[in-house]
Coordinates of C-alpha atoms in Angstrom, one line a residue:
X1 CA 64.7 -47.0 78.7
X2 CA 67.9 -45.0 80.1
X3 CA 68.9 -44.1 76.7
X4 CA 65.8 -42.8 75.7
X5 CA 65.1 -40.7 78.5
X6 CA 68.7 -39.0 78.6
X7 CA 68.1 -38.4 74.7
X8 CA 65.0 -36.5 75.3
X9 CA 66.4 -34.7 77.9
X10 CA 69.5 -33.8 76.1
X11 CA 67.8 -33.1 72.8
X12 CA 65.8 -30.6 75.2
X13 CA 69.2 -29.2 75.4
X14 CA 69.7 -29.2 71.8
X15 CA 66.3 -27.4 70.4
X16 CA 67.0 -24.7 72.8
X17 CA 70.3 -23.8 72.3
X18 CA 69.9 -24.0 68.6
X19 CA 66.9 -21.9 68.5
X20 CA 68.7 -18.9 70.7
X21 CA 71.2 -19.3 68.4
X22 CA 74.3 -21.2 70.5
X23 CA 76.3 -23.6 68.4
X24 CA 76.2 -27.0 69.0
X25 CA 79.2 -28.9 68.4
X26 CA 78.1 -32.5 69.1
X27 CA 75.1 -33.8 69.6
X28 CA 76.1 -38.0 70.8
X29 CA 73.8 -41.0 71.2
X30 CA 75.5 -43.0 74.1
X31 CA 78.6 -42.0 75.6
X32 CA 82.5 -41.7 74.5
X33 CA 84.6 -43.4 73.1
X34 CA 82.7 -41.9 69.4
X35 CA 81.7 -45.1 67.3
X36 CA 81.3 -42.7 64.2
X37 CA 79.7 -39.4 63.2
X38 CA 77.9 -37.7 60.5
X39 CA 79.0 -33.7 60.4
X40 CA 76.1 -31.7 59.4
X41 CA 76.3 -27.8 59.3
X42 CA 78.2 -27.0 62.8
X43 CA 76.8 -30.1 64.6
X44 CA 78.5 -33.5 64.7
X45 CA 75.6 -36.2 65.2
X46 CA 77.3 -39.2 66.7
X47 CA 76.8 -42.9 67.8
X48 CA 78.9 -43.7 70.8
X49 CA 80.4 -47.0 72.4
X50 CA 78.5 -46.7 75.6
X51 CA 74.6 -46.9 74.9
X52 CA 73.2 -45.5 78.4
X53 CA 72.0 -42.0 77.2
X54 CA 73.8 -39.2 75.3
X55 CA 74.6 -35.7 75.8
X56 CA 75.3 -32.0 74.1
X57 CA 78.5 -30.4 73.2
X58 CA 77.6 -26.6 73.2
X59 CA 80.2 -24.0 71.8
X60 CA 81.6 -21.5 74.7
X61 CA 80.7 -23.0 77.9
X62 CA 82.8 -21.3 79.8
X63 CA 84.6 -18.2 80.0
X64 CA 88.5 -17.9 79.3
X65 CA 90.2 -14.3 79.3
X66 CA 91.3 -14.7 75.6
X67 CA 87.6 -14.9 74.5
X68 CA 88.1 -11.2 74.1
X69 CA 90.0 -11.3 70.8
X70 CA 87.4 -14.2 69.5
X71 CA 85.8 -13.1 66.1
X72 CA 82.6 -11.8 66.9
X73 CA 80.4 -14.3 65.3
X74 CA 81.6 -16.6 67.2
X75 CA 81.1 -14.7 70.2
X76 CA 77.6 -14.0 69.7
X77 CA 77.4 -18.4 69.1
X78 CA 79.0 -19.1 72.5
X79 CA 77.1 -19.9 75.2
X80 CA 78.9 -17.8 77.4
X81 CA 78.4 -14.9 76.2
X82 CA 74.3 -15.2 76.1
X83 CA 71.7 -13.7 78.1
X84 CA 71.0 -14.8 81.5
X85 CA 67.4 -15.4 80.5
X86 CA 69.0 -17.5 77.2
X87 CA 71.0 -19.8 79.6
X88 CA 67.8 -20.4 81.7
X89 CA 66.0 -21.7 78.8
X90 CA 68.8 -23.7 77.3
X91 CA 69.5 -25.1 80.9
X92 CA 65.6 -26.0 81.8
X93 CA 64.9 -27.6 78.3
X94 CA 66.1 -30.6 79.2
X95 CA 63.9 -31.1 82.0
X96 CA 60.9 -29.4 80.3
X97 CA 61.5 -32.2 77.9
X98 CA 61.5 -34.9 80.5
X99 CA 57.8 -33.8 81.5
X100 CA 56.4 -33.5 78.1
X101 CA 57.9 -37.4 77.9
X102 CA 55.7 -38.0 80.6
X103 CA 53.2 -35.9 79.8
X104 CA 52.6 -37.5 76.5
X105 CA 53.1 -41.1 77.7
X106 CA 50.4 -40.7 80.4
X107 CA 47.9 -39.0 78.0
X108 CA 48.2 -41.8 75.9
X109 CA 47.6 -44.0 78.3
X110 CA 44.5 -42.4 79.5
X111 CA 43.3 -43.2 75.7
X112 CA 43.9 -46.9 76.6
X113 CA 41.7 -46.8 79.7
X114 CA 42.9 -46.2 83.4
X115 CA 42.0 -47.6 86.3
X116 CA 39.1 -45.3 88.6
X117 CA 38.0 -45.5 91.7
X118 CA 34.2 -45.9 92.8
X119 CA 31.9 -46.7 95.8
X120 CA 30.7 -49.6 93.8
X121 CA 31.7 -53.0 94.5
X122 CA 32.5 -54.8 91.2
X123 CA 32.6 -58.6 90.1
X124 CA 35.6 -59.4 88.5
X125 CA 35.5 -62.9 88.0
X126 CA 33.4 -66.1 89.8
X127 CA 34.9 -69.2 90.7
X128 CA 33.4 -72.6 89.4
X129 CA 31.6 -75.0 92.1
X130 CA 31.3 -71.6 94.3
X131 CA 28.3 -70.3 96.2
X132 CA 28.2 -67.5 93.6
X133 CA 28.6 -69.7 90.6
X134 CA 25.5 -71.7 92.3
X135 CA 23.5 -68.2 93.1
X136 CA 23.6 -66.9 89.2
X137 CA 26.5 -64.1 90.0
X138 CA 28.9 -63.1 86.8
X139 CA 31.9 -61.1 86.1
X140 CA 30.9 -57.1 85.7
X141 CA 27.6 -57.8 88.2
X142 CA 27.6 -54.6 90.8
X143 CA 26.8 -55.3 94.8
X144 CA 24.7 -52.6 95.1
X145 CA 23.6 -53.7 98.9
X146 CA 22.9 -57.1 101.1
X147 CA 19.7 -57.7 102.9
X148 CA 20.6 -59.8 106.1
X149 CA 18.5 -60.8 109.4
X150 CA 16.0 -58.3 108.7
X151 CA 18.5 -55.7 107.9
X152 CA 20.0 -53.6 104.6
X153 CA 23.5 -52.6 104.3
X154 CA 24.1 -50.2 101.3
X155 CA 27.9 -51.1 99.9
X156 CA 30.2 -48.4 99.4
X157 CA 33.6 -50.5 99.3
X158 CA 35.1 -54.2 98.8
X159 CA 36.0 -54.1 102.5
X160 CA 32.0 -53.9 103.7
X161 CA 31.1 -56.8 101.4
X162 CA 34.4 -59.1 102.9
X163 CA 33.2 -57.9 106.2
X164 CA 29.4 -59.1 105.8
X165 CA 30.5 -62.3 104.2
X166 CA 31.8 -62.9 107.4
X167 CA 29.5 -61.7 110.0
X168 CA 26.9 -63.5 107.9
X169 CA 28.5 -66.8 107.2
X170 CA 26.1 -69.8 106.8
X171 CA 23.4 -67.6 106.4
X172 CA 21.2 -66.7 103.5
X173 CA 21.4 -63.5 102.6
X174 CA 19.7 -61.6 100.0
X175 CA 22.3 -59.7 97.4
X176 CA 20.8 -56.5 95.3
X177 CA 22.9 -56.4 92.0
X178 CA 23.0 -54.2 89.2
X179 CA 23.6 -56.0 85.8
X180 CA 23.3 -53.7 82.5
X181 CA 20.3 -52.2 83.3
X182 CA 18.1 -55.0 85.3
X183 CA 18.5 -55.2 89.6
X184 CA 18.6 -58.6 90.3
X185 CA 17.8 -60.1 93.9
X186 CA 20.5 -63.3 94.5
X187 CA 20.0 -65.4 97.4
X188 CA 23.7 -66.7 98.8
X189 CA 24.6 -68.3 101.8
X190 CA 29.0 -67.2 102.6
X191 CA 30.8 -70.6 103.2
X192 CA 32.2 -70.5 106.5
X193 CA 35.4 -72.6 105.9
X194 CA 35.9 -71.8 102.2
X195 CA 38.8 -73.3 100.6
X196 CA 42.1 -71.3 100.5
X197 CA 42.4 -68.7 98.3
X198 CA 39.0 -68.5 97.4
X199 CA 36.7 -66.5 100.3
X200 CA 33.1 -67.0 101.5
X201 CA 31.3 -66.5 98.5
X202 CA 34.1 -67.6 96.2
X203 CA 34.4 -64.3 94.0
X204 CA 37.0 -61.4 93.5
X205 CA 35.6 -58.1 93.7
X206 CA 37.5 -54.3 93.0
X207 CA 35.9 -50.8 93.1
X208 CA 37.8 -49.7 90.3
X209 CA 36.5 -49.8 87.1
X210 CA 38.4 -49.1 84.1
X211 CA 37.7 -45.6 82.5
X212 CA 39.0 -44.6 78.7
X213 CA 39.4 -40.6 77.9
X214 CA 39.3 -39.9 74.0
X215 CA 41.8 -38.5 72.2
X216 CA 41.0 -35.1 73.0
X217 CA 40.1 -35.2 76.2
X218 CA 43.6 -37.8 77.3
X219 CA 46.0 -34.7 77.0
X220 CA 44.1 -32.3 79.6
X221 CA 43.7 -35.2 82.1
X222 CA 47.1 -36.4 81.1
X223 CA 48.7 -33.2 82.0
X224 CA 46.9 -32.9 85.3
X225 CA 48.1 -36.4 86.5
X226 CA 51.8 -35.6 85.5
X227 CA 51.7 -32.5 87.5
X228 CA 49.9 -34.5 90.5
X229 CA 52.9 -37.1 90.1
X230 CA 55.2 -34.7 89.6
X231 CA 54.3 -33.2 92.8
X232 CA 53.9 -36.3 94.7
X233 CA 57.8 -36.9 93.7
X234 CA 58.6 -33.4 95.2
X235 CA 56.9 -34.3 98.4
X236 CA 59.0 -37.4 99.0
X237 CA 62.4 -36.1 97.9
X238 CA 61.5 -33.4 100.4
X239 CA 61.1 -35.9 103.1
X240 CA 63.8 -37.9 102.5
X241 CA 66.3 -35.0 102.4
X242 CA 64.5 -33.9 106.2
X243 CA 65.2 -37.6 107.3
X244 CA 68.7 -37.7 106.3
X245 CA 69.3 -33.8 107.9
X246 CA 67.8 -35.5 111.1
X247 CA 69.5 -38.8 110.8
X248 CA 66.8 -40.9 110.1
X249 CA 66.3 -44.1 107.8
X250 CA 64.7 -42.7 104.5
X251 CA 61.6 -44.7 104.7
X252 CA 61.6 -45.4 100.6
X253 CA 62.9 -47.8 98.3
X254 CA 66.1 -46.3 96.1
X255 CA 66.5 -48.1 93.2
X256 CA 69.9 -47.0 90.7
X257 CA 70.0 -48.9 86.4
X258 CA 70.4 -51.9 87.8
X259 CA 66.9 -51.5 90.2
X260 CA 65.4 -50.2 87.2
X261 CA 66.4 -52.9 85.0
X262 CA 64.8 -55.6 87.3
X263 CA 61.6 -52.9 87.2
X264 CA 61.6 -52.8 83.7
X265 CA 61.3 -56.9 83.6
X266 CA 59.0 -56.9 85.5
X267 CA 56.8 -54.2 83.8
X268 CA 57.1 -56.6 80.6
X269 CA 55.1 -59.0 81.9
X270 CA 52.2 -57.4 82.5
X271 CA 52.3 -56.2 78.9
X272 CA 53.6 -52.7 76.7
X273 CA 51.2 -50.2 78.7
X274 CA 52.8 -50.6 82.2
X275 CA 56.1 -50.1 80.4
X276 CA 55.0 -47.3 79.2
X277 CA 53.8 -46.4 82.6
X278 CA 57.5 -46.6 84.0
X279 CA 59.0 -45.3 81.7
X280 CA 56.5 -42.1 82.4
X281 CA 57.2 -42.0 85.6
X282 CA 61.0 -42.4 85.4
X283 CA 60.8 -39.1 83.0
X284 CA 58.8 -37.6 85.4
X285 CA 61.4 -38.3 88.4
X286 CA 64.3 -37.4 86.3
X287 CA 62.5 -34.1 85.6
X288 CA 62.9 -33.0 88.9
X289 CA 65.4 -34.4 90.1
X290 CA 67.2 -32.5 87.4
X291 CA 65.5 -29.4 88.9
X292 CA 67.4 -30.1 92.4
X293 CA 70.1 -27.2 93.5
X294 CA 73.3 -29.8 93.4
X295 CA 76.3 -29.2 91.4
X296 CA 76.7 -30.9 88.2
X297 CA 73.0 -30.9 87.9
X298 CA 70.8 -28.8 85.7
X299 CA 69.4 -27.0 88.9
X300 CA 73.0 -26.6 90.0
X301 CA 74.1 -24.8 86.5
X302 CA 70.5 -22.1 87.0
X303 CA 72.2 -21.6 90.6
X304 CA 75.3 -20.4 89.0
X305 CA 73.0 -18.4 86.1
X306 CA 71.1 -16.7 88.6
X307 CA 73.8 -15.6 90.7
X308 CA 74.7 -13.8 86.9
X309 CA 71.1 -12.8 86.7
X310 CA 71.1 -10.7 90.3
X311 CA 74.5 -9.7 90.3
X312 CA 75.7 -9.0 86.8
X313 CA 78.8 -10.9 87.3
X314 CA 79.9 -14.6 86.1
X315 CA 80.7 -16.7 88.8
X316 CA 84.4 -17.4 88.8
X317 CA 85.3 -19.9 86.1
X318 CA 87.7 -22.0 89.0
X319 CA 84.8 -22.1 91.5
X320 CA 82.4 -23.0 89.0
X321 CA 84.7 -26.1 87.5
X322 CA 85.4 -27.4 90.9
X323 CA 82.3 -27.0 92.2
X324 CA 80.7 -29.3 89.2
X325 CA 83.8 -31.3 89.6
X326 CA 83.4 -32.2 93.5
X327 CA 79.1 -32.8 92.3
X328 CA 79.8 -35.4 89.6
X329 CA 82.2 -36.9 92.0
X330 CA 79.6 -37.4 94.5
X331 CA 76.8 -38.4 92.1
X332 CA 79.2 -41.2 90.6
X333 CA 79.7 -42.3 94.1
X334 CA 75.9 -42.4 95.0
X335 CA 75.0 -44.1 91.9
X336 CA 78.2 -46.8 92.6
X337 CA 76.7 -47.2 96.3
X338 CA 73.0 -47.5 94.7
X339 CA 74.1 -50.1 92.5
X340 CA 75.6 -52.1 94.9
X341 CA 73.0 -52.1 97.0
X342 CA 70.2 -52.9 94.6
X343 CA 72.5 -56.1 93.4
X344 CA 72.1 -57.3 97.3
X345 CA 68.4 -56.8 97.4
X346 CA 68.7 -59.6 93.9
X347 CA 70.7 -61.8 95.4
X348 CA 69.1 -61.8 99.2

């Protein structure tokens, strides 16, 4: 999962810079030590020993003082030497690519039928020997109200049906439901001391129902829920960096590869659509995390492109390296720490 998301993100990278007309001199599946490698016109493709992503080689990242007897055409090639604008769009490509991952993944899934909320209460299945079995009531019947003492009480959620089941407990109580297109009036009586696990009227009930978008309709709604989850990410990477300014416990779970991993196992279970659904939302997060200000990051490389922009002069090549230097150094350490830490949370 990893590998493909750094691959989109990188070959983000890659579309853009050969589009704008930067050479790209390696374009790697997994990381170094190179495997082997196909050369085709300036780009070597290659497959690498270390299968958790891959990464872009573009000619001329940074400036050296002898550039200025470099053959022109190779100038013009370098990264470099590009527009500020140019950079920008080879630099955000990588995360435009992460959302369009998500994008896609969540529009397709929105073809296969999401879950959506309603004020209905919903049957989803009925247990054998139970007072709804004995009253007539089946999977996909809708609650629509109760008549109870004398009274009606219109249903608008789960929670006011497990509430009434209660209050009205070895009563007989008349139930209005909606099945096709037929209202049906069930007479039930709630157990009072039901067996465990099972409830009063021994059935389990949602207000979701599930809700498929065709094929041409997925990609709008699909885009509209990535941005909501995109922004939903921003929110909470906002709050954790106010709660670690103020000294506070982050109040989320931080999971690094290995977290994921034990995710991703889990997501298996329950079938390819809620890997799918990870894997969507991992694209998503990596988006904008990507986006963040911090050296050695995307967002720290448009800091540096900006300053260009505004300015009209290249940040100086020493600060530039070490500043990149000191943020991989830092990220590396995060992601050991992470690690760690999601190896105790296995092994509590």
């Amino acid at each position: 999962i990893l590998a493909v998301l750094v691959l989109i993100h990188e070959f983000g990278h890659f579309i853009a810079a050969k589009r704008i007309g930067v050479k790209v001199e390696e374009f790697g599946f997994g990381f170094p030590p190179r495997l082997f490698g196909i050369k085709k016109g300036d780009t070597i493709y290659s497959i690498n020993l270390i299968p958790l992503g891959g990464f872009v080689k573009v000619y001329g990242e940074e400036y050296h003082e002898e550039d200025k007897k470099m053959d022109k055409r190779l100038r013009d090639r370098a990264f470099v030497y590009k527009k500020p604008w140019q950079k920008t769009v080879i630099i955000i490509s990588g995360i435009i690519g992460n959302f369009l991952l998500g994008w896609v993944l969540i529009s397709f899934l929105f073809t296969q039928g999401v879950p959506t909320p309603t004020n209905n209460v919903i049957v989803e299945s009925v247990q054998r020997g139970s007072p709804a079995a004995q009253s007539g009531f089946q999977a996909g019947d809708v609650i629509a109200k109760i008549v109870a003492r004398w009274k009606t009480y219109e249903l608008t959620s789960t929670s006011d049906l497990i509430k009434f089941s209660k209050d009205f407990a070895g009563e007989n109580i008349n139930t209005f439901v909606k099945r096709n297109d037929k209202v049906l009036n069930l007479v039930i009586s709630p157990r009072k001391n039901p067996p465990a696990g099972q409830g009063p009227l021994g059935i389990t009930i949602t207000s979701f129902t599930e809700k498929k978008y065709s094929w041409y309709e997925a990609p709008f709604y699909g885009l509209i829920e990535a941005f909501k989850i995109t922004r939903a990410i921003v929110v909470e990477l906002v709050k954790i960096l106010v709660q670690l300014v103020t000294l506070q416990r982050p109040q989320v779970e931080v999971a690094g590869p290995i977290g994921i991993a034990k995710y991703a196992g889990q997501a298996i279970k329950f079938g390819k659509n809620a890997v799918l659904e990870l894997v969507a939302l991992l694209s998503l997060n990596l988006a904008v995390i990507n986006i963040l200000p911090f050296p050695a990051l995307d967002g720290g490389r448009l800091v540096f492109v900006v300053y260009e922009w505004i300015t009209k002069r290249r940040v100086n090549k020493s600060v530039e390296r070490y500043t990149n230097l000191m943020g991989i150094i830092i990220l590396l350490s995060l992601a050991v720490v992470i690690s760690i830490n999601d190896i105790i949370k296995i092994y509590r």
